[in-house]
PDB file of C-alpha atoms in Angstrom:
ATOM      1  CA  MET A   1      68.116 202.305 102.520  1.00 80.00           C
ATOM      2  CA  LYS A   2      68.373 201.324 106.200  1.00 90.00           C
ATOM      3  CA  TYR A   3      70.702 198.398 105.551  1.00 94.00           C
ATOM      4  CA  GLU A   4      72.375 199.719 102.416  1.00 95.00           C
ATOM      5  CA  ARG A   5      75.816 200.075 103.993  1.00 95.00           C
ATOM      6  CA  ILE A   6      75.872 196.701 105.717  1.00 95.00           C
ATOM      7  CA  LYS A   7      74.651 195.147 102.459  1.00 95.00           C
ATOM      8  CA  SER A   8      77.528 196.858 100.682  1.00 95.00           C
ATOM      9  CA  LEU A   9      79.917 195.296 103.190  1.00 95.00           C
ATOM     10  CA  LEU A  10      78.478 191.770 103.124  1.00 95.00           C
ATOM     11  CA  GLY A  11      77.121 191.450  99.607  1.00 95.00           C
ATOM     12  CA  ASP A  12      74.996 188.346  99.055  1.00 94.00           C
ATOM     13  CA  ASP A  13      75.791 187.134 102.577  1.00 96.00           C
ATOM     14  CA  PHE A  14      73.496 189.806 104.001  1.00 96.00           C
ATOM     15  CA  SER A  15      70.506 187.527 103.356  1.00 95.00           C
ATOM     16  CA  LYS A  16      71.985 185.056 105.847  1.00 96.00           C
ATOM     17  CA  LEU A  17      71.548 187.642 108.602  1.00 96.00           C
ATOM     18  CA  GLN A  18      67.896 188.082 107.778  1.00 94.00           C
ATOM     19  CA  ASN A  19      67.281 184.339 107.767  1.00 95.00           C
ATOM     20  CA  ALA A  20      69.219 183.418 110.915  1.00 97.00           C
ATOM     21  CA  LYS A  21      67.449 182.779 114.226  1.00 98.00           C
ATOM     22  CA  VAL A  22      69.370 184.189 117.186  1.00 98.00           C
ATOM     23  CA  LEU A  23      68.671 183.680 120.883  1.00 98.00           C
ATOM     24  CA  LEU A  24      70.106 186.383 123.154  1.00 98.00           C
ATOM     25  CA  LEU A  25      70.198 185.546 126.866  1.00 98.00           C
ATOM     26  CA  GLY A  26      70.401 188.620 129.075  1.00 97.00           C
ATOM     27  CA  VAL A  27      69.863 192.216 127.923  1.00 97.00           C
ATOM     28  CA  GLY A  28      71.825 194.205 130.482  1.00 95.00           C
ATOM     29  CA  GLY A  29      75.021 196.148 129.925  1.00 95.00           C
ATOM     30  CA  VAL A  30      76.459 193.597 127.491  1.00 97.00           C
ATOM     31  CA  GLY A  31      73.318 192.076 126.006  1.00 97.00           C
ATOM     32  CA  GLY A  32      71.520 195.377 125.405  1.00 97.00           C
ATOM     33  CA  HIS A  33      74.322 196.712 123.217  1.00 98.00           C
ATOM     34  CA  CYS A  34      74.570 193.374 121.456  1.00 98.00           C
ATOM     35  CA  LEU A  35      70.838 193.530 120.689  1.00 98.00           C
ATOM     36  CA  ASP A  36      71.120 197.034 119.255  1.00 98.00           C
ATOM     37  CA  CYS A  37      74.058 195.997 117.079  1.00 98.00           C
ATOM     38  CA  LEU A  38      72.313 192.859 115.804  1.00 98.00           C
ATOM     39  CA  SER A  39      69.171 194.803 114.985  1.00 97.00           C
ATOM     40  CA  ARG A  40      70.996 197.603 113.162  1.00 97.00           C
ATOM     41  CA  SER A  41      72.974 195.004 111.213  1.00 97.00           C
ATOM     42  CA  GLY A  42      69.870 193.390 109.754  1.00 96.00           C
ATOM     43  CA  VAL A  43      69.387 190.324 111.950  1.00 97.00           C
ATOM     44  CA  ALA A  44      65.637 189.960 111.691  1.00 94.00           C
ATOM     45  CA  ASN A  45      64.842 186.972 113.909  1.00 97.00           C
ATOM     46  CA  ILE A  46      65.984 187.698 117.462  1.00 98.00           C
ATOM     47  CA  THR A  47      64.528 186.288 120.665  1.00 98.00           C
ATOM     48  CA  ILE A  48      65.637 187.906 123.938  1.00 98.00           C
ATOM     49  CA  VAL A  49      65.303 186.398 127.410  1.00 98.00           C
ATOM     50  CA  ASP A  50      65.526 188.309 130.699  1.00 97.00           C
ATOM     51  CA  PHE A  51      63.474 188.655 133.886  1.00 96.00           C
ATOM     52  CA  ASP A  52      64.776 191.923 135.321  1.00 96.00           C
ATOM     53  CA  THR A  53      63.408 195.460 135.486  1.00 95.00           C
ATOM     54  CA  TYR A  54      65.294 198.698 134.866  1.00 94.00           C
ATOM     55  CA  ASP A  55      66.409 200.708 137.887  1.00 94.00           C
ATOM     56  CA  LEU A  56      68.516 203.800 138.460  1.00 93.00           C
ATOM     57  CA  SER A  57      71.738 201.819 138.884  1.00 91.00           C
ATOM     58  CA  ASN A  58      71.445 200.529 135.285  1.00 90.00           C
ATOM     59  CA  GLN A  59      71.611 203.970 133.719  1.00 90.00           C
ATOM     60  CA  ASN A  60      75.390 204.249 133.542  1.00 88.00           C
ATOM     61  CA  ARG A  61      75.639 201.371 131.054  1.00 92.00           C
ATOM     62  CA  GLN A  62      72.341 199.876 129.804  1.00 90.00           C
ATOM     63  CA  MET A  63      70.615 200.839 126.559  1.00 91.00           C
ATOM     64  CA  TRP A  64      67.345 202.817 126.953  1.00 94.00           C
ATOM     65  CA  SER A  65      67.338 202.355 130.758  1.00 94.00           C
ATOM     66  CA  GLU A  66      66.758 206.026 131.538  1.00 94.00           C
ATOM     67  CA  LEU A  67      63.493 205.890 129.578  1.00 93.00           C
ATOM     68  CA  HIS A  68      62.024 202.867 131.360  1.00 95.00           C
ATOM     69  CA  GLU A  69      62.898 202.995 135.051  1.00 95.00           C
ATOM     70  CA  GLY A  70      60.856 200.418 136.961  1.00 95.00           C
ATOM     71  CA  GLU A  71      59.689 198.647 133.787  1.00 96.00           C
ATOM     72  CA  ILE A  72      60.341 195.070 132.661  1.00 96.00           C
ATOM     73  CA  LYS A  73      63.368 195.024 130.373  1.00 96.00           C
ATOM     74  CA  VAL A  74      62.120 192.709 127.650  1.00 97.00           C
ATOM     75  CA  GLU A  75      58.808 194.565 127.362  1.00 97.00           C
ATOM     76  CA  SER A  76      60.584 197.932 127.204  1.00 97.00           C
ATOM     77  CA  LEU A  77      63.024 196.746 124.538  1.00 97.00           C
ATOM     78  CA  LYS A  78      60.151 195.465 122.394  1.00 97.00           C
ATOM     79  CA  LYS A  79      59.100 199.116 122.006  1.00 97.00           C
ATOM     80  CA  HIS A  80      62.466 199.976 120.449  1.00 97.00           C
ATOM     81  CA  TYR A  81      62.905 196.756 118.469  1.00 97.00           C
ATOM     82  CA  PRO A  82      59.359 195.717 117.505  1.00 97.00           C
ATOM     83  CA  HIS A  83      60.579 192.838 115.340  1.00 96.00           C
ATOM     84  CA  ILE A  84      62.042 190.863 118.288  1.00 98.00           C
ATOM     85  CA  GLU A  85      60.440 188.048 120.247  1.00 98.00           C
ATOM     86  CA  THR A  86      60.605 188.290 124.035  1.00 98.00           C
ATOM     87  CA  ILE A  87      60.617 185.811 126.914  1.00 98.00           C
ATOM     88  CA  ASN A  88      60.282 187.232 130.424  1.00 98.00           C
ATOM     89  CA  ALA A  89      62.034 184.540 132.455  1.00 97.00           C
ATOM     90  CA  LYS A  90      64.837 184.102 134.962  1.00 97.00           C
ATOM     91  CA  ILE A  91      67.659 182.136 133.355  1.00 97.00           C
ATOM     92  CA  ASP A  92      68.946 179.650 135.890  1.00 97.00           C
ATOM     93  CA  GLU A  93      70.404 176.167 135.478  1.00 97.00           C
ATOM     94  CA  GLN A  94      67.036 174.434 135.441  1.00 97.00           C
ATOM     95  CA  TRP A  95      65.670 176.862 132.836  1.00 98.00           C
ATOM     96  CA  VAL A  96      68.586 176.006 130.547  1.00 98.00           C
ATOM     97  CA  TRP A  97      68.061 172.248 130.892  1.00 98.00           C
ATOM     98  CA  ASP A  98      64.332 172.642 130.242  1.00 98.00           C
ATOM     99  CA  PHE A  99      64.538 175.037 127.275  1.00 98.00           C
ATOM    100  CA  ASP A 100      64.545 173.816 123.657  1.00 97.00           C
ATOM    101  CA  PHE A 101      67.428 175.476 121.787  1.00 98.00           C
ATOM    102  CA  ASP A 102      67.025 173.439 118.586  1.00 97.00           C
ATOM    103  CA  GLU A 103      65.273 176.099 116.500  1.00 96.00           C
ATOM    104  CA  TYR A 104      68.042 178.679 116.993  1.00 98.00           C
ATOM    105  CA  ASP A 105      71.140 178.983 114.827  1.00 97.00           C
ATOM    106  CA  LEU A 106      73.091 180.863 117.464  1.00 98.00           C
ATOM    107  CA  VAL A 107      72.904 181.270 121.254  1.00 98.00           C
ATOM    108  CA  LEU A 108      74.431 184.412 122.763  1.00 98.00           C
ATOM    109  CA  ASP A 109      75.095 184.293 126.489  1.00 98.00           C
ATOM    110  CA  ALA A 110      75.226 187.650 128.299  1.00 98.00           C
ATOM    111  CA  ILE A 111      74.124 186.417 131.730  1.00 97.00           C
ATOM    112  CA  ASP A 112      75.949 186.305 135.073  1.00 92.00           C
ATOM    113  CA  ASP A 113      74.645 183.094 136.644  1.00 94.00           C
ATOM    114  CA  ILE A 114      77.577 180.645 136.716  1.00 96.00           C
ATOM    115  CA  LYS A 115      75.528 177.450 136.923  1.00 97.00           C
ATOM    116  CA  ALA A 116      73.356 178.564 134.012  1.00 98.00           C
ATOM    117  CA  LYS A 117      76.458 179.401 131.957  1.00 98.00           C
ATOM    118  CA  LEU A 118      77.884 175.944 132.677  1.00 98.00           C
ATOM    119  CA  ALA A 119      74.637 174.294 131.598  1.00 98.00           C
ATOM    120  CA  LEU A 120      74.628 176.359 128.399  1.00 98.00           C
ATOM    121  CA  ALA A 121      78.132 175.176 127.563  1.00 98.00           C
ATOM    122  CA  GLN A 122      77.160 171.571 128.162  1.00 97.00           C
ATOM    123  CA  LYS A 123      73.913 171.774 126.228  1.00 97.00           C
ATOM    124  CA  CYS A 124      74.685 173.948 123.174  1.00 96.00           C
ATOM    125  CA  HIS A 125      78.423 174.681 122.951  1.00 97.00           C
ATOM    126  CA  LYS A 126      78.437 174.211 119.165  1.00 96.00           C
ATOM    127  CA  LYS A 127      76.342 177.350 118.638  1.00 97.00           C
ATOM    128  CA  LEU A 128      77.273 179.294 121.764  1.00 98.00           C
ATOM    129  CA  ILE A 129      79.100 182.615 122.139  1.00 98.00           C
ATOM    130  CA  SER A 130      79.498 183.523 125.808  1.00 98.00           C
ATOM    131  CA  SER A 131      80.472 186.685 127.657  1.00 97.00           C
ATOM    132  CA  LEU A 132      82.805 186.408 130.639  1.00 95.00           C
ATOM    133  CA  GLY A 133      83.379 189.211 133.170  1.00 90.00           C
ATOM    134  CA  SER A 134      82.995 192.754 131.821  1.00 89.00           C
ATOM    135  CA  ALA A 135      82.660 194.615 135.131  1.00 88.00           C
ATOM    136  CA  LYS A 136      85.395 196.314 137.202  1.00 87.00           C
ATOM    137  CA  ARG A 137      87.423 197.310 134.120  1.00 90.00           C
ATOM    138  CA  LEU A 138      88.224 200.533 132.250  1.00 92.00           C
ATOM    139  CA  ASP A 139      90.166 199.581 129.105  1.00 94.00           C
ATOM    140  CA  PRO A 140      88.077 198.408 126.115  1.00 95.00           C
ATOM    141  CA  THR A 141      91.250 197.677 124.118  1.00 97.00           C
ATOM    142  CA  LYS A 142      91.881 194.706 126.426  1.00 96.00           C
ATOM    143  CA  VAL A 143      88.677 192.944 125.297  1.00 97.00           C
ATOM    144  CA  GLN A 144      89.479 189.775 123.359  1.00 96.00           C
ATOM    145  CA  VAL A 145      87.869 186.759 121.691  1.00 97.00           C
ATOM    146  CA  GLY A 146      89.035 183.168 122.048  1.00 96.00           C
ATOM    147  CA  ASP A 147      87.966 179.706 123.033  1.00 95.00           C
ATOM    148  CA  VAL A 148      87.069 179.313 126.686  1.00 96.00           C
ATOM    149  CA  TRP A 149      90.209 177.330 127.524  1.00 96.00           C
ATOM    150  CA  LYS A 150      92.520 180.070 126.214  1.00 95.00           C
ATOM    151  CA  SER A 151      90.831 182.954 128.026  1.00 94.00           C
ATOM    152  CA  TYR A 152      92.736 184.539 130.897  1.00 92.00           C
ATOM    153  CA  GLY A 153      92.960 187.537 133.242  1.00 87.00           C
ATOM    154  CA  ASP A 154      89.479 187.041 134.675  1.00 87.00           C
ATOM    155  CA  LYS A 155      88.553 185.307 137.963  1.00 89.00           C
ATOM    156  CA  PHE A 156      85.016 184.762 136.698  1.00 91.00           C
ATOM    157  CA  GLY A 157      86.374 182.984 133.616  1.00 93.00           C
ATOM    158  CA  SER A 158      88.757 180.960 135.783  1.00 94.00           C
ATOM    159  CA  LYS A 159      85.808 179.797 137.863  1.00 95.00           C
ATOM    160  CA  ILE A 160      83.914 178.793 134.706  1.00 96.00           C
ATOM    161  CA  ARG A 161      86.862 176.733 133.417  1.00 97.00           C
ATOM    162  CA  TYR A 162      87.355 175.069 136.820  1.00 96.00           C
ATOM    163  CA  GLU A 163      83.706 174.080 137.092  1.00 97.00           C
ATOM    164  CA  LEU A 164      83.572 172.834 133.488  1.00 96.00           C
ATOM    165  CA  LYS A 165      86.526 170.541 134.190  1.00 97.00           C
ATOM    166  CA  LYS A 166      84.776 169.251 137.307  1.00 96.00           C
ATOM    167  CA  ARG A 167      81.798 168.337 135.115  1.00 95.00           C
ATOM    168  CA  GLY A 168      84.053 166.495 132.673  1.00 96.00           C
ATOM    169  CA  PHE A 169      83.436 169.037 129.910  1.00 96.00           C
ATOM    170  CA  ASN A 170      86.342 169.496 127.466  1.00 94.00           C
ATOM    171  CA  LYS A 171      84.707 170.948 124.352  1.00 96.00           C
ATOM    172  CA  LYS A 172      85.649 174.328 122.888  1.00 96.00           C
ATOM    173  CA  TYR A 173      83.352 177.304 122.464  1.00 97.00           C
ATOM    174  CA  LYS A 174      83.916 181.004 121.862  1.00 97.00           C
ATOM    175  CA  VAL A 175      84.017 183.547 124.678  1.00 98.00           C
ATOM    176  CA  ILE A 176      84.415 187.313 124.953  1.00 98.00           C
ATOM    177  CA  PHE A 177      86.791 188.219 127.782  1.00 96.00           C
ATOM    178  CA  SER A 178      89.076 190.969 129.061  1.00 95.00           C
ATOM    179  CA  ALA A 179      92.746 190.501 129.904  1.00 92.00           C
ATOM    180  CA  GLU A 180      92.636 193.630 132.064  1.00 91.00           C
ATOM    181  CA  GLU A 181      93.044 193.118 135.797  1.00 87.00           C
ATOM    182  CA  ALA A 182      89.965 194.099 137.795  1.00 86.00           C
ATOM    183  CA  LYS A 183      90.275 197.613 139.246  1.00 85.00           C
ATOM    184  CA  VAL A 184      87.939 197.149 142.219  1.00 89.00           C
ATOM    185  CA  LYS A 185      86.318 194.358 144.241  1.00 82.00           C
ATOM    186  CA  ASP A 186      82.770 195.702 144.248  1.00 82.00           C
ATOM    187  CA  LYS A 187      80.280 196.082 141.379  1.00 81.00           C
ATOM    188  CA  GLY A 188      82.013 198.855 139.462  1.00 89.00           C
ATOM    189  CA  SER A 189      81.227 199.093 135.758  1.00 92.00           C
ATOM    190  CA  PHE A 190      82.082 201.295 132.767  1.00 93.00           C
ATOM    191  CA  ILE A 191      79.993 201.457 129.599  1.00 95.00           C
ATOM    192  CA  GLY A 192      83.153 201.711 127.484  1.00 95.00           C
ATOM    193  CA  VAL A 193      83.946 198.112 128.426  1.00 95.00           C
ATOM    194  CA  THR A 194      80.475 196.577 128.819  1.00 96.00           C
ATOM    195  CA  ALA A 195      79.334 198.027 125.488  1.00 96.00           C
ATOM    196  CA  THR A 196      82.523 196.771 123.825  1.00 98.00           C
ATOM    197  CA  PHE A 197      81.740 193.266 125.073  1.00 97.00           C
ATOM    198  CA  GLY A 198      78.274 193.537 123.522  1.00 98.00           C
ATOM    199  CA  LEU A 199      79.529 194.915 120.216  1.00 98.00           C
ATOM    200  CA  VAL A 200      82.257 192.281 119.967  1.00 98.00           C
ATOM    201  CA  MET A 201      79.664 189.599 120.698  1.00 98.00           C
ATOM    202  CA  CYS A 202      77.510 190.987 117.888  1.00 98.00           C
ATOM    203  CA  SER A 203      80.492 191.058 115.523  1.00 98.00           C
ATOM    204  CA  GLU A 204      81.343 187.440 116.296  1.00 98.00           C
ATOM    205  CA  ALA A 205      77.699 186.473 115.793  1.00 98.00           C
ATOM    206  CA  VAL A 206      77.542 188.206 112.405  1.00 98.00           C
ATOM    207  CA  LYS A 207      80.790 186.568 111.286  1.00 97.00           C
ATOM    208  CA  LYS A 208      79.588 183.148 112.362  1.00 97.00           C
ATOM    209  CA  ILE A 209      76.257 183.546 110.585  1.00 97.00           C
ATOM    210  CA  VAL A 210      77.734 184.693 107.278  1.00 96.00           C
ATOM    211  CA  SER A 211      80.449 182.021 107.357  1.00 93.00           C
ATOM    212  CA  LYS A 212      77.869 179.226 107.121  1.00 85.00           C
TER     213      LYS A 212
END
């Protein structure tokens, strides 16, 4: 009964969700909502990677954060999604180069580290969906999906494209981005936007899985 309605929507393709192996990098404001969406949609094989702990500043936008202040994120999320695999690690550039992505059908990038994001693009662009900047914005209707070279309206995304060109990278991969101009310069964030990024990432992941 739990998946009856998503099965009704996808038909025989639902089995593809249960057989796919998904790697989700980062489970903060974007990644946490993506994880919840994937899990409720029937994706059975999910591995999450994060090194952080929950603190009070997370509670305006991060799933379950008010229940686990001071606790390690991946360990806390395992309590809510017991079927997931967890890796407690800091995702930096070296971690990306060292990690074996071969067993995963899809890699979902919800991290903030620019050098790690660049390495991800270089190493696994064919199965990558990446989140650009979700902070400092208020309008979820401005969230869009496109290939990295067609994204716009985001200084973080502009920096990613500039650095990729410097590395001689010209491949396409899918990104979630907002065309809305940033409202502030500091670390402002609104769950209406960060959650939308995560849900759109989940939607794109589901569509990619069932299209195979």
